[in-house]
C-alpha positions as MATLAB code, in Angstrom:
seq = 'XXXXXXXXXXXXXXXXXXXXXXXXXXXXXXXXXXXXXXXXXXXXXXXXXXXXXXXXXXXXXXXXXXXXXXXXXXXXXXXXXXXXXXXXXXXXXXXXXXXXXXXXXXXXXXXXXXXXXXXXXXXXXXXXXXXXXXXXXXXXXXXXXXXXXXXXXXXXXXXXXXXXXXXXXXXXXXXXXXXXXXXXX';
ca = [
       9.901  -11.477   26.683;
       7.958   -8.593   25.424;
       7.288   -7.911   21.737;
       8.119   -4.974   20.391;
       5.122   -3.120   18.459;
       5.557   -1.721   15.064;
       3.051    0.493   12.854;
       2.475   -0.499    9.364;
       1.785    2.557    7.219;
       2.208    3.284    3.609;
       5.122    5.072    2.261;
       4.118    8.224    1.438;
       3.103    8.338    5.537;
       6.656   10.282    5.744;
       8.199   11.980    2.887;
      11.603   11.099    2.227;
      12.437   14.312    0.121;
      12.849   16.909    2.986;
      12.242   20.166    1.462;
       8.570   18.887    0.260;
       8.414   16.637    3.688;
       8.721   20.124    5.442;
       5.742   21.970    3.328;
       3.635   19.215    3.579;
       3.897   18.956    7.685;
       3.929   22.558    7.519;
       0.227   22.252    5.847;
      -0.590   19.380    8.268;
      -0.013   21.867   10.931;
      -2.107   25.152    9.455;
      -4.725   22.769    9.161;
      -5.097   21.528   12.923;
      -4.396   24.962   13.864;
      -8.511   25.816   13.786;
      -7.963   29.219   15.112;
      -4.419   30.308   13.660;
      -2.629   30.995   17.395;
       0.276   28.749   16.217;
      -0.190   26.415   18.838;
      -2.629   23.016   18.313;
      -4.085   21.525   20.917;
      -5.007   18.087   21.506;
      -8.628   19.189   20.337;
      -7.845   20.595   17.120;
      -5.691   17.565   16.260;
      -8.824   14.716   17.559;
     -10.800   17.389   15.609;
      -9.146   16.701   12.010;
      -8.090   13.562   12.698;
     -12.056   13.016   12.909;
     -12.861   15.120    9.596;
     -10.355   13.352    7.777;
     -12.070    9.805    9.373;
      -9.704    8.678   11.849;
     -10.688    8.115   15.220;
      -8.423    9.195   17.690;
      -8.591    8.436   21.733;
      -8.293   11.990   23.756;
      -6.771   10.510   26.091;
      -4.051    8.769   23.885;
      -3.280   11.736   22.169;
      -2.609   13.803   25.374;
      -0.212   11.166   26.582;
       1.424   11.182   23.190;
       2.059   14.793   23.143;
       2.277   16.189   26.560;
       6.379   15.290   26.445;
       6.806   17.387   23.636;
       4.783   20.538   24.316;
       7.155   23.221   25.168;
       6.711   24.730   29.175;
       3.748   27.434   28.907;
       1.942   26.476   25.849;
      -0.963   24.975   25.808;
      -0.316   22.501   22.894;
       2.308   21.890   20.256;
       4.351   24.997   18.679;
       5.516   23.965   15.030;
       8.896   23.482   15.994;
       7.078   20.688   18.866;
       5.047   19.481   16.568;
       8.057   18.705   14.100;
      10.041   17.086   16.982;
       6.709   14.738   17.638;
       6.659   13.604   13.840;
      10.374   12.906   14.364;
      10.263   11.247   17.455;
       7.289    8.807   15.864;
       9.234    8.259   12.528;
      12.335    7.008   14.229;
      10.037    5.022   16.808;
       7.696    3.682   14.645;
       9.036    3.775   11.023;
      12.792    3.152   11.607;
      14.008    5.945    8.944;
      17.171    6.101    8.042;
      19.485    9.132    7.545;
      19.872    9.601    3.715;
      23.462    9.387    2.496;
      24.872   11.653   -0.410;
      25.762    8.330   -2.917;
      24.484    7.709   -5.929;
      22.309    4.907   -5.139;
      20.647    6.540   -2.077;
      20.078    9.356   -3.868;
      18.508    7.599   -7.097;
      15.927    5.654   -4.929;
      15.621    8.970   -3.022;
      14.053   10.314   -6.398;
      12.385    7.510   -7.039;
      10.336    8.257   -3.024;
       9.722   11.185   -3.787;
       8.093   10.333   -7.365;
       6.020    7.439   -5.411;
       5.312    9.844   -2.534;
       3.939   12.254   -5.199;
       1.845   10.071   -6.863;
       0.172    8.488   -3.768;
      -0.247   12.744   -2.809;
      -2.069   12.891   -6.023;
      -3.875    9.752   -5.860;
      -5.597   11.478   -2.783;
      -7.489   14.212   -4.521;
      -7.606   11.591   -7.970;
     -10.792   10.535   -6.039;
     -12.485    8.580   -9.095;
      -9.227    7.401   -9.997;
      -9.305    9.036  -14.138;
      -5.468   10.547  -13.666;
      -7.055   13.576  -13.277;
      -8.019   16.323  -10.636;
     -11.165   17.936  -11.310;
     -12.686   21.232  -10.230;
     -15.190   18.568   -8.625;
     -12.409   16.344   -6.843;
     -10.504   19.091   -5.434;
     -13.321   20.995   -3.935;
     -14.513   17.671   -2.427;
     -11.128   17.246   -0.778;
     -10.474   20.901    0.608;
     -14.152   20.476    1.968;
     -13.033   17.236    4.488;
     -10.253   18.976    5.393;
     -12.703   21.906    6.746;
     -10.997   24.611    4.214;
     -13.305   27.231    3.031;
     -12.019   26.857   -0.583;
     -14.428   23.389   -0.333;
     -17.161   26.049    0.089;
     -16.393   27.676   -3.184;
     -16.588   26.396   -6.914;
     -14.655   29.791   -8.069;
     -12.216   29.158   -6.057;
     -11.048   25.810   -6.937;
     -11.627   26.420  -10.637;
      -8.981   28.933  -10.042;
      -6.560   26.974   -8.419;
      -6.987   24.264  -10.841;
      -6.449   26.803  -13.826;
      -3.212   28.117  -12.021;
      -1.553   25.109  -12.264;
      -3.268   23.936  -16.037;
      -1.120   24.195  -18.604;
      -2.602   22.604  -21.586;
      -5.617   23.978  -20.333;
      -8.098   20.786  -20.444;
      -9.654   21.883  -17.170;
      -8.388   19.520  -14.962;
      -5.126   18.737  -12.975;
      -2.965   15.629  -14.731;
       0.541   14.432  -12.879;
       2.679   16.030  -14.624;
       1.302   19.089  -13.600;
       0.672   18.327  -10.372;
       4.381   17.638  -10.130;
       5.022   20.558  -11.572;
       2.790   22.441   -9.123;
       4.584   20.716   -5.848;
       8.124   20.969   -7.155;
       7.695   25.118   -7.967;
       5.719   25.295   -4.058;
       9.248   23.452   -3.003;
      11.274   26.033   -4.843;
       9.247   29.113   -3.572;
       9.235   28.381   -0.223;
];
């Protein structure tokens, strides 16, 4: 009698809100994609999975996505890449479909508020309710963006998105900032 394994992750591991689910893999994506060829290889994924302080086994992750890399490429298109994340949600995370009644959709909402705030909780690194210049430009720098590199920069994007102008980033306008990136897109 084997036992069956299961993965214990939080619950902002998988959006449940789909439109901001697909901009944030999106992101996810750009960012192992080192040299911008639209594919990502098995390096450039052990490669920010290391930067962002997860180890990852080479050899694992080849087995894990050599099923779902499409016949010529040499690692994971976006769309394979989204069919990976779909395959591991369902295998790991047992997701359910959402359903269009009321009560689905209210504690839909109420995922999507929790997934935000454990999003902004991430570059909140001291924890204040606020995202600084400081704790912004700390985060884009272990995710290996250039905009880590550059005070200006981050200043800007933090005064883009700063509407009473304090300098820093609170929720409500970081909510603000993810739900008009959801609407753009």
């Amino acid at each position: 009698m084997g036992q069956e394994k299961k993965m214990t992750q939080p619950s902002s591991f998988r959006l449940r809100s789909p439109s901001l689910n697909s901009i944030r893999l999106r992101k996810i994506f750009d960012m192992f994609d080192k040299n911008g060829d639209d594919i990502i290889t098995v390096k450039e994924i052990s490669q920010a999975m290391n930067l962002l302080g997860l180890e990852a086994d080479t050899a694992e992750l080849e087995n894990l996505t050599k099923s779902y890399i499409s016949p010529g490429n040499e690692g994971l298109a976006f769309e394979d890449f989204l069919k990976l994340h779909e395959s591991l949600g369902e295998e790991y995370f047992g997701f359910m479909d959402a359903t269009n009644d009321e009560e689905e959709e209210e504690k839909m909402k109420e995922q999507e508020e929790s997934d935000l705030w454990e999003a902004f909780k991430v570059f909140d690194e001291n924890g204040d309710g606020y995202i600084s210049a400081r704790e912004l430009q700390v985060v884009l720098g272990k995710l290996g963006l250039s905009e880590g590199d550059e005070i200006e920069s981050v200043q800007k994007m933090i005064g883009s998105v700063d509407i009473n102008h304090d300098g820093r980033v609170d929720f409500s306008e970081f909510k603000n900032m993810m739900r008009s990136a959801i609407v753009k897109k």
